[in-house]
Amino acid sequence: MVDLSEQAGFPLWLDPPTLHIRLGEGFVFGKGLPDEQPDTRTLEGMRPVLLDHDAEAPDPVLYTMYRDVRRVEDGDRWERLGLRFDITVVRPGALGAEWVKTFGHYHPTPLDSHLPFPEVYGVLHGRARYLLQHAVDPQVPADRQPIDDVVWVDAEPGDKVVMLPGYGHVTINPGDEPLVMVDWVDRTFRSLYQPYLDARGGAYYALSGGEWERNPRQPQVPGLRPARPLPVPELGLLPGLPLYTAADEDPNRFLWLSIPDNYRERFPEALG
């Protein structure tokens, strides 16, 4: 077991061979959800978005997702605040020519808002590479969907990375250890997977040799631009303070996840 308690801000351990995590006493996964029942994404479920549709993997489970992590004493606190805290573990390795990655999704737009829901990730263990892409209209079919910005961000333990409003995103594990990350998100939104399914992946594929390969199914794609995660105290992104702790101290720090229109001037500060 790998002890991630200091990075997480609560008792947390990783079992690398199984990708399973264990919470310490006083923490639960959702309301009554047993530890043994995380959501999983398998190789078969990922085939529609892979560069190599026939790729093989050493294990059929590529990543696991633990939804709605909370302290028992928090009760329905996060529901009342409209927030949800998740943990995701991504296996290392290759899928054909690519590194192991997540499926990719966009976020919908809240009612009475002009900006779609954002999200924030915090890396606890391993390395992450996030590929963000902004579609003028992600509801348009992939073969007619113009992408006007593509950003990649490398992150290490302690980094917090904002998935900007309107940007679809894929998480890639470019390392040789499991990637463990946490995230806060508005609990009312539902991921929009169809654009990635239509295009068979994101705007680029991250190859395990370190190169990028453009996805030919998305005809209007600009060049990649690198960015880095930056602290933004107004968004609760504080150096050395885990995301769960930051919200526990002051949940108002994360109101921007539910009402992004009020924080639009802060979002460009999050990725330098």
Short mmCIF file of C-alpha atoms in Angstrom, two decimals:
data_model
loop_
_atom_site.label_atom_id
_atom_site.label_comp_id
_atom_site.label_asym_id
_atom_site.label_seq_id
_atom_site.Cartn_x
_atom_site.Cartn_y
_atom_site.Cartn_z
CA MET A 1 0.00 0.00 0.00
CA VAL A 2 1.14 3.55 -0.79
CA ASP A 3 0.17 6.13 1.83
CA LEU A 4 -1.28 9.23 0.14
CA SER A 5 -2.79 10.75 3.28
CA GLU A 6 -0.53 13.81 3.38
CA GLN A 7 -1.19 14.68 -0.27
CA ALA A 8 -4.94 14.05 0.02
CA GLY A 9 -5.58 15.81 3.32
CA PHE A 10 -7.40 12.72 4.65
CA PRO A 11 -6.51 9.03 5.27
CA LEU A 12 -5.97 7.43 1.86
CA TRP A 13 -3.96 4.47 0.59
CA LEU A 14 -3.36 3.03 -2.88
CA ASP A 15 -2.85 -0.63 -3.72
CA PRO A 16 -0.84 -0.28 -6.98
CA PRO A 17 -1.36 -3.84 -8.34
CA THR A 18 -5.15 -3.61 -8.18
CA LEU A 19 -5.57 0.16 -8.65
CA HIS A 20 -7.92 0.07 -5.65
CA ILE A 21 -7.81 2.70 -2.94
CA ARG A 22 -8.76 2.50 0.71
CA LEU A 23 -10.07 5.30 2.89
CA GLY A 24 -9.30 5.67 6.58
CA GLU A 25 -11.85 5.54 9.34
CA GLY A 26 -14.42 8.31 9.10
CA PHE A 27 -14.41 8.58 5.28
CA VAL A 28 -16.86 6.94 2.88
CA PHE A 29 -17.52 6.69 -0.85
CA GLY A 30 -20.88 8.35 -1.31
CA LYS A 31 -23.81 7.31 0.83
CA GLY A 32 -23.37 3.68 1.73
CA LEU A 33 -21.40 2.81 -1.42
CA PRO A 34 -19.01 -0.03 -0.51
CA ASP A 35 -15.32 0.46 -1.19
CA GLU A 36 -15.29 -2.56 -3.52
CA GLN A 37 -17.66 -0.98 -6.07
CA PRO A 38 -15.93 1.85 -7.93
CA ASP A 39 -16.91 2.73 -11.47
CA THR A 40 -14.42 1.32 -13.96
CA ARG A 41 -13.45 1.94 -17.56
CA THR A 42 -12.20 -1.14 -19.37
CA LEU A 43 -10.15 -1.65 -22.50
CA GLU A 44 -13.27 -2.74 -24.38
CA GLY A 45 -15.09 0.41 -23.29
CA MET A 46 -12.17 2.55 -24.47
CA ARG A 47 -11.73 1.05 -27.93
CA PRO A 48 -13.99 3.63 -29.65
CA VAL A 49 -11.56 6.47 -28.75
CA LEU A 50 -8.22 4.73 -29.33
CA LEU A 51 -5.83 5.45 -32.17
CA ASP A 52 -5.32 1.68 -32.49
CA HIS A 53 -8.76 0.15 -32.20
CA ASP A 54 -7.20 -3.33 -31.79
CA ALA A 55 -4.75 -2.33 -29.05
CA GLU A 56 -4.11 -4.71 -26.18
CA ALA A 57 -3.49 -3.96 -22.51
CA PRO A 58 -1.96 -5.98 -19.66
CA ASP A 59 -5.15 -5.59 -17.62
CA PRO A 60 -8.74 -5.08 -18.84
CA VAL A 61 -9.42 -2.31 -16.28
CA LEU A 62 -7.67 0.90 -17.34
CA TYR A 63 -8.96 3.25 -14.67
CA THR A 64 -11.26 3.34 -11.67
CA MET A 65 -13.46 6.19 -10.42
CA TYR A 66 -14.64 6.62 -6.84
CA ARG A 67 -17.59 9.02 -6.68
CA ASP A 68 -18.70 11.32 -3.90
CA VAL A 69 -15.94 10.84 -1.33
CA ARG A 70 -16.75 12.44 2.01
CA ARG A 71 -16.25 12.32 5.73
CA VAL A 72 -19.05 10.61 7.60
CA GLU A 73 -19.49 13.76 9.67
CA ASP A 74 -20.07 15.82 6.51
CA GLY A 75 -23.37 14.03 5.95
CA ASP A 76 -25.21 15.79 3.11
CA ARG A 77 -23.03 18.91 3.35
CA TRP A 78 -21.67 18.64 -0.20
CA GLU A 79 -25.13 17.97 -1.64
CA ARG A 80 -26.44 21.13 -0.02
CA LEU A 81 -23.50 23.05 -1.47
CA GLY A 82 -23.96 21.45 -4.90
CA LEU A 83 -20.47 19.90 -4.98
CA ARG A 84 -19.05 16.42 -5.50
CA PHE A 85 -15.55 15.13 -4.69
CA ASP A 86 -14.17 12.18 -6.68
CA ILE A 87 -10.97 10.11 -6.84
CA THR A 88 -9.68 8.55 -10.08
CA VAL A 89 -6.83 6.05 -10.48
CA VAL A 90 -5.36 5.58 -13.99
CA ARG A 91 -3.19 2.58 -14.79
CA PRO A 92 0.27 3.18 -16.36
CA GLY A 93 1.29 1.58 -19.64
CA ALA A 94 0.50 1.72 -23.32
CA LEU A 95 -2.56 1.12 -25.48
CA GLY A 96 -0.92 0.31 -28.78
CA ALA A 97 1.00 3.48 -29.65
CA GLU A 98 -0.72 5.61 -26.97
CA TRP A 99 -0.29 6.05 -23.27
CA VAL A 100 -3.23 4.93 -21.14
CA LYS A 101 -5.81 7.71 -20.99
CA THR A 102 -9.38 8.49 -20.00
CA PHE A 103 -12.26 8.53 -22.46
CA GLY A 104 -12.62 12.34 -22.66
CA HIS A 105 -15.70 14.49 -22.22
CA TYR A 106 -17.17 17.99 -22.34
CA HIS A 107 -19.36 19.66 -19.73
CA PRO A 108 -22.83 21.13 -20.26
CA THR A 109 -23.81 24.70 -19.46
CA PRO A 110 -25.71 25.54 -16.25
CA LEU A 111 -29.12 27.14 -16.52
CA ASP A 112 -28.94 30.95 -16.76
CA SER A 113 -25.20 30.79 -17.57
CA HIS A 114 -23.11 31.61 -20.60
CA LEU A 115 -20.14 29.45 -19.55
CA PRO A 116 -20.18 25.65 -19.26
CA PHE A 117 -19.31 24.00 -15.96
CA PRO A 118 -15.58 23.96 -15.13
CA GLU A 119 -13.80 21.32 -13.02
CA VAL A 120 -10.62 21.19 -10.95
CA TYR A 121 -8.21 18.27 -10.56
CA GLY A 122 -5.50 17.72 -8.00
CA VAL A 123 -2.69 15.20 -8.57
CA LEU A 124 -1.82 13.05 -5.55
CA HIS A 125 0.49 10.40 -7.03
CA GLY A 126 2.23 9.77 -10.33
CA ARG A 127 2.18 12.12 -13.30
CA ALA A 128 -0.69 13.52 -15.34
CA ARG A 129 -0.90 15.05 -18.78
CA TYR A 130 -4.17 16.85 -19.47
CA LEU A 131 -5.28 17.56 -23.04
CA LEU A 132 -7.86 20.34 -23.19
CA GLN A 133 -9.67 21.34 -26.38
CA HIS A 134 -12.17 24.09 -26.99
CA ALA A 135 -14.89 23.41 -29.54
CA VAL A 136 -16.94 26.27 -30.91
CA ASP A 137 -19.97 24.00 -30.44
CA PRO A 138 -19.33 20.46 -29.09
CA GLN A 139 -22.87 19.46 -30.10
CA VAL A 140 -21.91 19.72 -33.79
CA PRO A 141 -20.91 16.35 -35.33
CA ALA A 142 -17.17 15.70 -35.21
CA ASP A 143 -16.63 15.90 -38.96
CA ARG A 144 -17.89 19.52 -38.90
CA GLN A 145 -16.71 20.52 -35.45
CA PRO A 146 -14.09 23.31 -35.46
CA ILE A 147 -11.63 23.22 -32.56
CA ASP A 148 -10.14 26.66 -31.96
CA ASP A 149 -7.75 25.96 -29.05
CA VAL A 150 -5.84 22.88 -27.84
CA VAL A 151 -3.79 22.98 -24.63
CA TRP A 152 -1.69 20.38 -22.87
CA VAL A 153 -0.69 20.58 -19.21
CA ASP A 154 1.78 18.37 -17.34
CA ALA A 155 1.07 18.01 -13.62
CA GLU A 156 2.80 16.37 -10.67
CA PRO A 157 1.74 15.68 -7.06
CA GLY A 158 0.54 18.88 -5.44
CA ASP A 159 -0.52 20.53 -8.71
CA LYS A 160 -4.12 21.67 -9.20
CA VAL A 161 -5.35 21.97 -12.77
CA VAL A 162 -8.56 23.72 -13.86
CA MET A 163 -10.54 22.24 -16.73
CA LEU A 164 -11.61 25.56 -18.22
CA PRO A 165 -15.26 26.25 -19.07
CA GLY A 166 -16.07 25.08 -22.58
CA TYR A 167 -13.01 22.81 -22.84
CA GLY A 168 -13.33 19.09 -23.33
CA HIS A 169 -10.55 17.17 -21.67
CA VAL A 170 -8.68 13.87 -21.62
CA THR A 171 -6.37 12.72 -18.81
CA ILE A 172 -3.25 10.81 -19.85
CA ASN A 173 -0.86 8.84 -17.66
CA PRO A 174 2.62 9.36 -19.16
CA GLY A 175 4.47 7.79 -16.22
CA ASP A 176 5.35 4.31 -15.03
CA GLU A 177 3.25 4.51 -11.83
CA PRO A 178 -0.49 4.68 -11.29
CA LEU A 179 -1.87 8.19 -11.53
CA VAL A 180 -4.08 9.13 -8.59
CA MET A 181 -6.04 12.37 -8.85
CA VAL A 182 -8.96 13.99 -7.07
CA ASP A 183 -11.46 16.50 -8.37
CA TRP A 184 -14.23 18.86 -7.32
CA VAL A 185 -17.14 19.38 -9.68
CA ASP A 186 -20.70 20.65 -9.57
CA ARG A 187 -22.78 17.62 -8.69
CA THR A 188 -25.64 18.40 -11.08
CA PHE A 189 -23.77 18.16 -14.37
CA ARG A 190 -23.45 15.09 -16.58
CA SER A 191 -20.42 14.43 -18.78
CA LEU A 192 -20.89 14.80 -22.54
CA TYR A 193 -19.01 11.87 -24.12
CA GLN A 194 -20.56 11.89 -27.58
CA PRO A 195 -18.12 14.38 -29.21
CA TYR A 196 -15.18 12.13 -28.30
CA LEU A 197 -17.05 9.07 -29.43
CA ASP A 198 -17.91 10.71 -32.77
CA ALA A 199 -14.31 11.77 -33.39
CA ARG A 200 -12.78 8.56 -32.00
CA GLY A 201 -10.77 10.49 -29.46
CA GLY A 202 -9.51 13.97 -28.78
CA ALA A 203 -7.94 16.45 -31.16
CA TYR A 204 -4.56 14.75 -30.65
CA TYR A 205 -3.36 11.33 -29.52
CA ALA A 206 -0.54 11.27 -26.93
CA LEU A 207 1.93 8.64 -28.14
CA SER A 208 3.95 6.64 -25.65
CA GLY A 209 7.18 7.84 -27.30
CA GLY A 210 6.34 11.39 -26.22
CA GLU A 211 5.03 12.62 -29.58
CA TRP A 212 1.56 13.90 -30.45
CA GLU A 213 -0.44 12.66 -33.43
CA ARG A 214 -3.23 14.81 -34.78
CA ASN A 215 -6.64 13.19 -35.05
CA PRO A 216 -7.62 13.35 -38.75
CA ARG A 217 -11.32 12.99 -37.91
CA GLN A 218 -11.40 16.54 -36.54
CA PRO A 219 -10.70 18.63 -39.62
CA GLN A 220 -10.16 22.07 -38.05
CA VAL A 221 -7.57 21.73 -35.30
CA PRO A 222 -4.92 24.32 -34.35
CA GLY A 223 -1.44 23.50 -33.10
CA LEU A 224 -0.87 22.42 -29.52
CA ARG A 225 0.15 24.98 -26.94
CA PRO A 226 1.69 24.06 -23.58
CA ALA A 227 0.48 25.54 -20.32
CA ARG A 228 1.27 25.07 -16.64
CA PRO A 229 -0.96 25.05 -13.56
CA LEU A 230 -0.77 28.19 -11.44
CA PRO A 231 -2.06 29.01 -7.95
CA VAL A 232 -5.17 31.20 -7.89
CA PRO A 233 -6.27 31.85 -4.29
CA GLU A 234 -9.59 33.29 -5.48
CA LEU A 235 -10.40 29.85 -6.96
CA GLY A 236 -9.21 27.91 -3.90
CA LEU A 237 -5.99 26.85 -5.68
CA LEU A 238 -3.55 27.33 -2.81
CA PRO A 239 0.02 25.94 -2.80
CA GLY A 240 0.47 23.10 -0.34
CA LEU A 241 -3.23 22.91 0.58
CA PRO A 242 -5.09 19.77 -0.62
CA LEU A 243 -8.33 20.41 -2.49
CA TYR A 244 -10.48 18.65 0.08
CA THR A 245 -8.93 20.68 2.90
CA ALA A 246 -9.39 23.92 0.97
CA ALA A 247 -13.11 23.24 0.53
CA ASP A 248 -13.51 22.03 4.10
CA GLU A 249 -12.03 25.27 5.44
CA ASP A 250 -14.15 27.47 3.18
CA PRO A 251 -16.59 25.92 0.67
CA ASN A 252 -17.16 29.38 -0.85
CA ARG A 253 -13.75 28.99 -2.49
CA PHE A 254 -15.38 26.63 -4.98
CA LEU A 255 -18.58 28.45 -5.86
CA TRP A 256 -17.05 29.03 -9.29
CA LEU A 257 -17.69 25.37 -10.11
CA SER A 258 -21.44 26.04 -10.06
CA ILE A 259 -21.66 29.69 -11.17
CA PRO A 260 -18.74 30.11 -13.61
CA ASP A 261 -20.11 33.34 -15.14
CA ASN A 262 -19.17 35.22 -11.96
CA TYR A 263 -15.52 34.18 -12.21
CA ARG A 264 -14.76 34.43 -15.92
CA GLU A 265 -11.88 36.89 -15.37
CA ARG A 266 -10.11 34.43 -13.07
CA PHE A 267 -10.01 31.40 -15.37
CA PRO A 268 -7.16 32.64 -17.61
CA GLU A 269 -5.01 32.97 -14.48
CA ALA A 270 -5.23 29.25 -13.72
CA LEU A 271 -3.18 28.08 -16.71
CA GLY A 272 -0.01 30.02 -17.55
#
